[in-house]
Short mmCIF file of C-alpha atoms in Angstrom, two decimals:
data_model
loop_
_atom_site.label_atom_id
_atom_site.label_comp_id
_atom_site.label_asym_id
_atom_site.label_seq_id
_atom_site.Cartn_x
_atom_site.Cartn_y
_atom_site.Cartn_z
CA MET A 1 0.00 0.00 0.00
CA ASN A 2 1.04 3.60 -0.55
CA ALA A 3 -0.47 6.82 0.82
CA GLN A 4 0.53 9.03 -2.11
CA ASN A 5 -2.07 10.55 -4.40
CA PHE A 6 -0.90 9.61 -7.88
CA GLN A 7 -1.85 11.18 -11.17
CA ILE A 8 -0.35 9.43 -14.18
CA PHE A 9 -0.51 10.96 -17.63
CA PHE A 10 -0.25 8.51 -20.52
CA VAL A 11 0.65 10.24 -23.77
CA GLY A 12 1.01 8.51 -27.12
CA ASP A 13 -0.84 7.28 -30.17
CA GLU A 14 -3.73 4.83 -30.58
CA LEU A 15 -1.76 2.05 -28.89
CA VAL A 16 -1.95 3.86 -25.55
CA ALA A 17 -5.71 4.20 -26.02
CA GLY A 18 -6.12 0.45 -26.54
CA MET A 19 -7.69 0.79 -29.99
CA GLY A 20 -8.92 -2.57 -31.25
CA ASP A 21 -9.27 -4.20 -27.83
CA ALA A 22 -12.77 -5.65 -27.51
CA ARG A 23 -12.49 -5.38 -23.72
CA GLY A 24 -11.69 -1.68 -23.96
CA MET A 25 -8.73 -1.96 -21.60
CA GLY A 26 -5.65 -1.87 -23.79
CA TRP A 27 -2.32 -2.33 -22.06
CA VAL A 28 -2.87 0.70 -19.85
CA GLY A 29 -6.07 -0.65 -18.30
CA ARG A 30 -4.48 -4.03 -17.69
CA VAL A 31 -1.45 -2.48 -16.02
CA LEU A 32 -3.57 -0.27 -13.78
CA ALA A 33 -5.74 -3.26 -12.81
CA ARG A 34 -2.59 -4.89 -11.39
CA THR A 35 -1.24 -1.82 -9.64
CA GLU A 36 -2.19 -1.95 -5.98
CA VAL A 37 -2.18 1.53 -4.50
CA ARG A 38 -4.44 3.48 -2.15
CA PRO A 39 -5.80 6.03 -2.83
CA PRO A 40 -6.38 4.77 -6.38
CA ILE A 41 -4.31 6.21 -9.20
CA MET A 42 -5.98 8.91 -11.27
CA PRO A 43 -5.04 7.99 -14.87
CA TYR A 44 -5.28 10.33 -17.83
CA VAL A 45 -5.01 8.63 -21.22
CA LEU A 46 -4.17 11.49 -23.55
CA ALA A 47 -3.95 9.72 -26.89
CA PHE A 48 -3.73 11.07 -30.44
CA ALA A 49 -4.19 8.56 -33.26
CA GLY A 50 -1.44 8.46 -35.86
CA GLU A 51 0.86 10.65 -33.80
CA SER A 52 4.56 10.87 -34.59
CA SER A 53 7.21 11.85 -32.06
CA SER A 54 7.28 15.30 -33.67
CA GLN A 55 3.56 15.79 -33.06
CA LEU A 56 3.84 14.41 -29.54
CA THR A 57 6.55 16.93 -28.74
CA GLU A 58 4.32 19.78 -29.85
CA ARG A 59 1.16 18.89 -27.95
CA TRP A 60 1.84 16.87 -24.80
CA LYS A 61 2.61 19.77 -22.43
CA ASN A 62 -0.60 21.58 -23.34
CA ASP A 63 -2.60 18.42 -22.61
CA VAL A 64 -0.88 17.67 -19.30
CA SER A 65 -0.25 21.07 -17.72
CA PRO A 66 -3.88 22.05 -16.95
CA ARG A 67 -4.37 18.73 -15.12
CA LEU A 68 -1.36 18.94 -12.79
CA LEU A 69 -2.17 19.09 -9.08
CA LYS A 70 0.37 20.40 -6.61
CA ASP A 71 -0.81 18.15 -3.77
CA HIS A 72 -0.44 15.00 -5.91
CA THR A 73 2.47 12.97 -7.21
CA ASN A 74 2.34 13.61 -10.96
CA ARG A 75 3.98 11.14 -13.33
CA LEU A 76 4.32 10.90 -17.12
CA VAL A 77 4.24 7.74 -19.25
CA VAL A 78 5.46 8.32 -22.80
CA ALA A 79 4.05 5.49 -24.93
CA LEU A 80 5.90 5.59 -28.23
CA GLY A 81 4.46 4.09 -31.36
CA SER A 82 6.17 3.83 -34.72
CA HIS A 83 4.37 6.44 -36.82
CA ASP A 84 7.75 8.14 -37.26
CA LEU A 85 8.34 5.45 -39.89
CA ASP A 86 5.15 6.42 -41.71
CA VAL A 87 6.12 10.07 -42.04
CA GLY A 88 9.78 9.45 -42.85
CA LEU A 89 11.39 10.93 -39.78
CA SER A 90 15.08 10.15 -39.44
CA SER A 91 16.42 8.30 -36.43
CA ALA A 92 18.21 11.47 -35.36
CA ARG A 93 14.96 13.44 -35.41
CA SER A 94 13.11 10.75 -33.47
CA ARG A 95 15.83 10.77 -30.83
CA LEU A 96 15.75 14.54 -30.59
CA HIS A 97 12.00 14.67 -30.15
CA LEU A 98 12.03 12.11 -27.35
CA ALA A 99 14.96 13.87 -25.69
CA ASN A 100 13.01 17.12 -25.72
CA VAL A 101 9.96 15.45 -24.19
CA LEU A 102 12.00 13.82 -21.42
CA ASP A 103 14.03 16.92 -20.63
CA LEU A 104 10.90 19.04 -20.30
CA ALA A 105 9.19 16.35 -18.21
CA GLU A 106 12.13 16.33 -15.83
CA ARG A 107 11.98 20.12 -15.50
CA MET A 108 8.28 19.77 -14.70
CA GLN A 109 9.15 17.10 -12.07
CA LEU A 110 7.08 14.44 -13.85
CA ASP A 111 9.62 11.59 -13.51
CA PRO A 112 8.97 9.96 -16.92
CA PHE A 113 8.62 6.28 -17.85
CA VAL A 114 8.84 5.25 -21.50
CA VAL A 115 7.23 2.35 -23.36
CA GLY A 116 8.69 1.65 -26.78
CA PRO A 117 7.05 0.63 -30.06
CA PRO A 118 6.02 -2.99 -30.63
CA PRO A 119 6.45 -4.88 -33.92
CA ARG A 120 3.98 -4.23 -36.71
CA PRO A 121 3.25 -6.31 -39.81
CA ASP A 122 3.49 -3.52 -42.39
CA LYS A 123 7.02 -2.34 -41.52
CA SER A 124 10.29 -4.24 -41.57
CA ALA A 125 11.51 -5.63 -38.28
CA GLN A 126 14.81 -3.87 -38.81
CA ALA A 127 13.16 -0.46 -39.13
CA VAL A 128 11.13 -0.82 -35.94
CA ALA A 129 14.12 -2.33 -34.12
CA GLU A 130 16.30 0.64 -35.05
CA LEU A 131 13.62 3.07 -33.88
CA SER A 132 13.23 1.23 -30.58
CA HIS A 133 17.00 1.16 -30.09
CA SER A 134 17.19 4.90 -30.70
CA PHE A 135 14.50 5.57 -28.11
CA ALA A 136 16.16 3.21 -25.63
CA ASP A 137 19.48 4.99 -26.00
CA VAL A 138 17.90 8.37 -25.24
CA CYS A 139 16.34 6.92 -22.10
CA THR A 140 19.55 5.21 -20.98
CA ARG A 141 21.47 8.46 -21.25
CA ARG A 142 18.91 10.11 -18.95
CA SER A 143 18.42 7.17 -16.55
CA VAL A 144 14.75 6.98 -17.54
CA PRO A 145 13.06 3.54 -17.44
CA TYR A 146 12.46 2.13 -20.92
CA VAL A 147 10.30 -0.88 -21.77
CA ASP A 148 11.45 -2.56 -24.97
CA THR A 149 8.32 -4.16 -26.39
CA PHE A 150 9.86 -4.90 -29.78
CA THR A 151 12.52 -7.47 -28.92
CA PRO A 152 10.34 -9.81 -26.81
CA LEU A 153 7.42 -9.67 -29.27
CA VAL A 154 8.96 -9.70 -32.74
CA GLN A 155 9.08 -13.51 -32.83
CA HIS A 156 6.34 -14.15 -30.26
CA GLU A 157 3.79 -16.53 -31.75
CA GLN A 158 0.80 -15.14 -29.87
CA TRP A 159 1.66 -11.55 -30.79
CA ASN A 160 2.13 -12.38 -34.46
CA THR A 161 -1.10 -14.37 -34.55
CA ASP A 162 -2.96 -11.45 -32.97
CA MET A 163 -1.50 -9.00 -35.46
CA SER A 164 -2.26 -11.25 -38.42
CA LEU A 165 -5.91 -11.29 -37.37
CA THR A 166 -6.15 -7.51 -37.31
CA GLY A 167 -3.91 -6.71 -40.26
CA THR A 168 -3.58 -3.23 -38.80
CA TYR A 169 -1.27 -1.14 -36.64
CA THR A 170 -2.94 -2.20 -33.37
CA PRO A 171 -3.31 -5.65 -31.76
CA ARG A 172 -6.32 -7.25 -30.13
CA GLN A 173 -6.79 -8.53 -26.58
CA ALA A 174 -3.90 -10.99 -26.60
CA GLY A 175 -1.44 -8.43 -27.93
CA TYR A 176 -2.39 -5.79 -25.39
CA GLY A 177 -2.11 -8.40 -22.66
CA LEU A 178 1.44 -9.15 -23.74
CA MET A 179 2.34 -5.46 -23.75
CA ALA A 180 0.89 -5.07 -20.26
CA TRP A 181 2.92 -8.04 -19.01
CA LEU A 182 6.11 -6.47 -20.31
CA VAL A 183 5.38 -3.12 -18.64
CA LEU A 184 4.56 -4.80 -15.34
CA HIS A 185 7.76 -6.85 -15.42
CA ARG A 186 10.12 -4.11 -16.60
CA GLY A 187 10.19 -1.71 -13.68
CA TRP A 188 6.64 -0.36 -13.39
CA HIS A 189 6.17 -0.88 -9.66
CA GLN A 190 9.73 0.15 -8.88
CA TRP A 191 9.17 3.38 -10.80
CA LEU A 192 6.08 4.10 -8.74
CA GLY A 193 7.75 3.03 -5.52
CA ILE A 194 4.88 0.76 -4.55
CA LYS A 195 4.31 -2.86 -3.61
CA THR A 196 4.52 -5.34 -6.49
CA VAL A 197 1.35 -7.39 -7.01
CA ILE A 198 1.41 -9.28 -10.30
CA ASP A 199 -0.46 -12.30 -11.58
CA ASP A 200 -0.25 -13.95 -14.98
CA GLY A 201 -3.68 -12.92 -16.21
CA ALA A 202 -2.63 -9.82 -18.13
#
């Protein structure tokens, strides 16, 4: 248990909103369902479909700032998709955009946590891997937690089956469950400073 009042702002594209999940939970809902804290966390899912890192950099502060409360612990989760590949952003630009987001978040005392892009069927594994590696490097340099969703899922049978069923950018229930499992097992509770309570039903 923890007595802090948490507000967590989740910013990202349609993956953070759980688009395509028939249960309407996405990975965010599944993670929160396995996060034991009192009082309950106040989550804000501030998603923008099709968003690149450039667009995220431009809009996230305006979405988050009006919702900050001084008597709460405010945290930021940056959930990165791979739309940078759709708009032709270079790796250097993607890195710069994330660096700007994280540096501003630190100045705002938001203590960021980053979730990287998972594999997708319409882009080469190498392209998504390079993007994920670039994001990871930015986080490592700033000692910010980074969840690599690409490497564990690129050859994961259940993930690939889920994605083949949708044929789109977003997974279904199984895929979001796998993403939630990775977040929960890659430093989520440590980042929050709360008791770890995890089961295998993500």
